[in-house]
Short mmCIF file of C-alpha atoms in Angstrom, two decimals:
data_model
loop_
_atom_site.label_atom_id
_atom_site.label_comp_id
_atom_site.label_asym_id
_atom_site.label_seq_id
_atom_site.Cartn_x
_atom_site.Cartn_y
_atom_site.Cartn_z
CA MET A 537 -13.38 -22.01 -23.36
CA GLY A 538 -13.55 -25.74 -23.55
CA ASN A 539 -12.80 -28.00 -20.33
CA GLY A 540 -10.12 -29.79 -22.11
CA LEU A 541 -6.58 -29.61 -20.39
CA LEU A 542 -3.82 -27.04 -20.99
CA ASN A 543 -0.12 -27.35 -20.80
CA LEU A 544 1.00 -24.13 -18.89
CA SER A 545 4.91 -25.15 -19.29
CA TRP A 546 5.30 -21.83 -21.06
CA PHE A 547 4.04 -19.89 -18.02
CA TYR A 548 6.57 -21.50 -15.83
CA LEU A 549 9.25 -20.62 -18.62
CA LEU A 550 7.86 -17.16 -18.79
CA LEU A 551 7.88 -16.71 -15.00
CA LEU A 552 11.54 -17.58 -14.99
CA ALA A 553 12.76 -15.42 -17.93
CA GLN A 554 10.62 -12.36 -16.09
CA ARG A 555 12.47 -13.10 -12.95
CA GLY A 556 15.77 -13.34 -14.69
CA ALA A 557 15.27 -10.01 -16.66
CA GLU A 558 14.02 -8.36 -13.49
CA LEU A 559 17.62 -9.26 -11.71
CA LEU A 560 19.13 -7.91 -14.61
CA LEU A 561 17.17 -4.85 -14.23
CA CYS A 562 18.12 -4.67 -10.68
CA ALA A 563 21.54 -5.20 -10.97
CA ARG A 564 21.89 -2.24 -13.59
CA ASN A 565 19.92 0.15 -10.84
CA ARG A 566 21.74 -1.06 -8.31
CA ARG A 567 25.56 -0.10 -9.75
CA ARG A 568 23.44 3.69 -10.79
CA LEU A 569 22.46 4.25 -7.43
CA LEU A 570 25.77 3.36 -5.92
CA ALA A 571 27.23 5.62 -8.73
CA ARG A 572 25.30 8.40 -7.60
CA GLY A 573 25.93 8.40 -3.69
CA GLY A 574 23.30 5.55 -2.90
CA ARG A 575 24.02 3.42 0.19
CA GLU A 576 22.90 -0.07 0.60
CA HIS A 577 20.93 -1.13 3.80
CA ALA A 578 20.79 -4.45 5.11
CA PRO A 579 22.36 -6.54 2.43
CA ARG A 580 21.99 -9.68 4.10
CA SER A 581 18.32 -9.29 3.93
CA TYR A 582 18.59 -9.77 0.49
CA ARG A 583 19.46 -13.68 0.60
CA GLY A 584 16.24 -14.33 2.49
CA MET A 585 14.42 -12.69 -0.61
CA VAL A 586 15.97 -14.73 -3.03
CA ALA A 587 16.19 -18.04 -1.19
CA LEU A 588 12.41 -17.52 -0.64
CA HIS A 589 11.81 -17.10 -4.10
CA LEU A 590 14.16 -19.59 -5.29
CA GLY A 591 12.31 -22.17 -2.93
CA PHE A 592 9.04 -20.94 -4.51
CA LEU A 593 9.94 -21.40 -8.06
CA LEU A 594 11.15 -25.23 -7.11
CA LEU A 595 8.26 -26.42 -5.09
CA LEU A 596 6.03 -24.72 -7.77
CA ALA A 597 8.16 -27.07 -10.55
CA ILE A 598 8.07 -30.26 -8.67
CA GLU A 599 4.45 -29.99 -7.75
CA ALA A 600 2.85 -28.47 -10.89
CA TYR A 601 5.04 -30.78 -13.00
CA PRO A 602 3.67 -31.52 -16.21
CA PHE A 603 2.22 -28.23 -15.99
CA THR A 604 -0.96 -29.57 -16.80
CA VAL A 605 -4.41 -27.98 -15.74
CA PRO A 606 -7.90 -27.79 -16.67
CA GLY A 607 -9.15 -25.44 -19.34
CA ASP A 608 -11.76 -24.08 -17.14
CA LEU A 609 -13.08 -20.94 -16.01
CA LEU A 610 -10.76 -21.20 -13.08
CA THR A 611 -8.19 -21.42 -15.13
CA TRP A 612 -8.77 -18.42 -17.63
CA SER A 613 -9.55 -16.51 -14.54
CA LEU A 614 -6.31 -16.74 -12.74
CA LEU A 615 -4.65 -16.27 -16.05
CA ALA A 616 -6.25 -12.84 -16.07
CA GLY A 617 -5.88 -12.25 -12.69
CA TYR A 618 -2.12 -12.53 -12.78
CA GLY A 619 -2.09 -10.18 -16.28
CA LEU A 620 -3.54 -7.41 -14.12
CA VAL A 621 -1.26 -8.20 -11.35
CA GLN A 622 1.54 -7.63 -13.91
CA LEU A 623 0.02 -4.61 -15.06
CA LEU A 624 0.37 -3.40 -11.30
CA ARG A 625 4.06 -4.80 -10.89
CA TYR A 626 5.31 -3.15 -13.94
CA TRP A 627 3.69 0.19 -13.12
CA ALA A 628 5.24 0.31 -10.15
CA ILE A 629 8.66 -0.68 -11.63
CA TRP A 630 8.19 2.16 -14.36
CA SER A 631 7.00 4.67 -11.80
CA LEU A 632 10.22 4.36 -9.73
CA GLY A 633 12.45 4.06 -13.00
CA ASP A 634 16.05 3.53 -11.77
CA PHE A 635 15.11 3.55 -8.23
CA TRP A 636 13.49 0.29 -8.77
CA ASN A 637 15.81 -2.46 -6.80
CA THR A 638 15.33 -5.95 -5.41
CA ARG A 639 17.93 -4.49 -2.66
CA ILE A 640 17.23 -1.72 -0.19
CA VAL A 641 19.40 1.10 -1.83
CA VAL A 642 18.56 4.60 -0.84
CA ILE A 643 20.28 8.06 -2.09
CA PRO A 644 20.72 10.28 0.93
CA GLY A 645 18.15 13.51 0.57
CA THR A 646 16.23 12.36 -2.32
CA ARG A 647 12.51 12.15 -1.93
CA ARG A 648 9.80 9.20 -2.42
CA ILE A 649 8.09 9.42 -5.66
CA ARG A 650 4.61 9.92 -5.63
CA THR A 651 3.36 9.17 -9.02
CA GLY A 652 1.99 5.68 -10.57
CA PRO A 653 0.72 3.48 -7.86
CA TYR A 654 2.89 5.24 -5.21
CA ARG A 655 0.51 7.78 -5.01
CA TRP A 656 -2.10 5.50 -2.93
CA MET A 657 0.22 3.14 -1.16
CA ARG A 658 4.02 2.55 -0.05
CA HIS A 659 4.44 -0.74 -1.44
CA PRO A 660 2.68 -1.50 -4.29
CA ASN A 661 5.17 -3.84 -5.62
CA TYR A 662 4.61 -5.95 -2.63
CA LEU A 663 0.97 -5.90 -3.07
CA ALA A 664 1.78 -7.25 -6.48
CA MET A 665 3.97 -10.03 -5.05
CA THR A 666 1.78 -11.27 -2.51
CA LEU A 667 -1.13 -11.56 -5.30
CA GLU A 668 1.25 -13.51 -7.30
CA PHE A 669 2.17 -15.91 -4.57
CA ALA A 670 -1.42 -16.39 -4.22
CA ILE A 671 -2.44 -16.62 -7.90
CA ILE A 672 0.06 -18.69 -9.16
CA PRO A 673 -0.12 -21.60 -7.15
CA LEU A 674 -4.21 -21.66 -7.61
CA LEU A 675 -3.01 -21.23 -11.06
CA LEU A 676 -1.29 -24.29 -11.17
CA ARG A 677 -3.24 -26.14 -8.83
CA THR A 678 0.15 -26.44 -6.50
CA PRO A 679 -1.76 -26.27 -2.95
CA THR A 680 1.24 -27.36 -0.83
CA THR A 681 3.16 -24.48 -2.59
CA LEU A 682 0.39 -22.17 -1.86
CA LEU A 683 0.23 -23.15 1.87
CA LEU A 684 4.18 -23.06 2.80
CA PHE A 685 4.88 -19.84 0.87
CA ILE A 686 2.14 -17.14 1.22
CA PRO A 687 3.04 -17.52 5.11
CA LEU A 688 6.91 -17.44 4.48
CA LEU A 689 6.15 -14.27 2.09
CA LEU A 690 4.20 -12.45 4.63
CA VAL A 691 6.46 -12.93 7.45
CA THR A 692 9.53 -11.85 5.05
CA LEU A 693 7.67 -8.93 3.86
CA ARG A 694 6.83 -7.67 7.22
CA ARG A 695 10.81 -8.03 7.95
CA ARG A 696 11.62 -6.32 4.55
CA ILE A 697 8.95 -3.46 4.71
CA ALA A 698 10.18 -2.62 8.13
CA LEU A 699 14.02 -2.28 6.87
CA GLU A 700 13.05 -0.12 3.81
CA GLU A 701 11.07 2.19 5.86
CA GLU A 702 14.25 2.31 8.71
CA ALA A 703 16.36 2.90 5.71
CA LEU A 704 14.04 5.47 4.03
CA GLY A 705 13.72 7.39 7.42
CA LYS A 706 17.73 7.78 7.79
CA GLY A 707 18.45 8.02 4.24
CA ALA A 708 16.00 10.43 2.77
CA ASP A 709 13.39 13.00 3.39
CA PHE A 710 10.88 10.20 4.63
CA ASP A 711 8.22 12.54 5.90
CA THR A 712 7.80 14.15 2.62
CA HIS A 713 7.73 10.45 0.98
CA SER A 714 11.33 9.87 0.26
CA ARG A 715 12.38 7.99 -2.95
CA ALA A 716 13.25 4.41 -3.05
CA ASN A 717 11.85 1.01 -3.31
#
């Protein structure tokens, strides 16, 4: 572990590819859920989530360019932390299967998944997202992105989680842990 400089442009490109792949997965899952009688709740709230992520990625790129950071213990620790967060993120996605979505789509009468990280928490994907919004700017040494987007994310998630809980309460067997994201 030397103290030279590392170029993390590959990390940013990987992040973009990851988000793109997730959007494709969400589109597929949304089609499947709607075909099975699912109902989308608060579709306009999705715009806010998209705007938040686009703003985050744009400011991150502007502030991080040329993506060069010290090859120090902090960098390697944050990369390892990011990897662990991705394990949580993809465990949550895998546990929900076709029910995972960035939109709020609930099939009436279904039950909440109680496997994987959903055994212990209602929204593990949002925990992973919050940790990402902290780790990524720290890794790329972008303090403005960190200080601006952590509060914006928390406000957005507060509203988003309330909308999801409301949708689950209306559309599924909520008290027995309804199935949805």
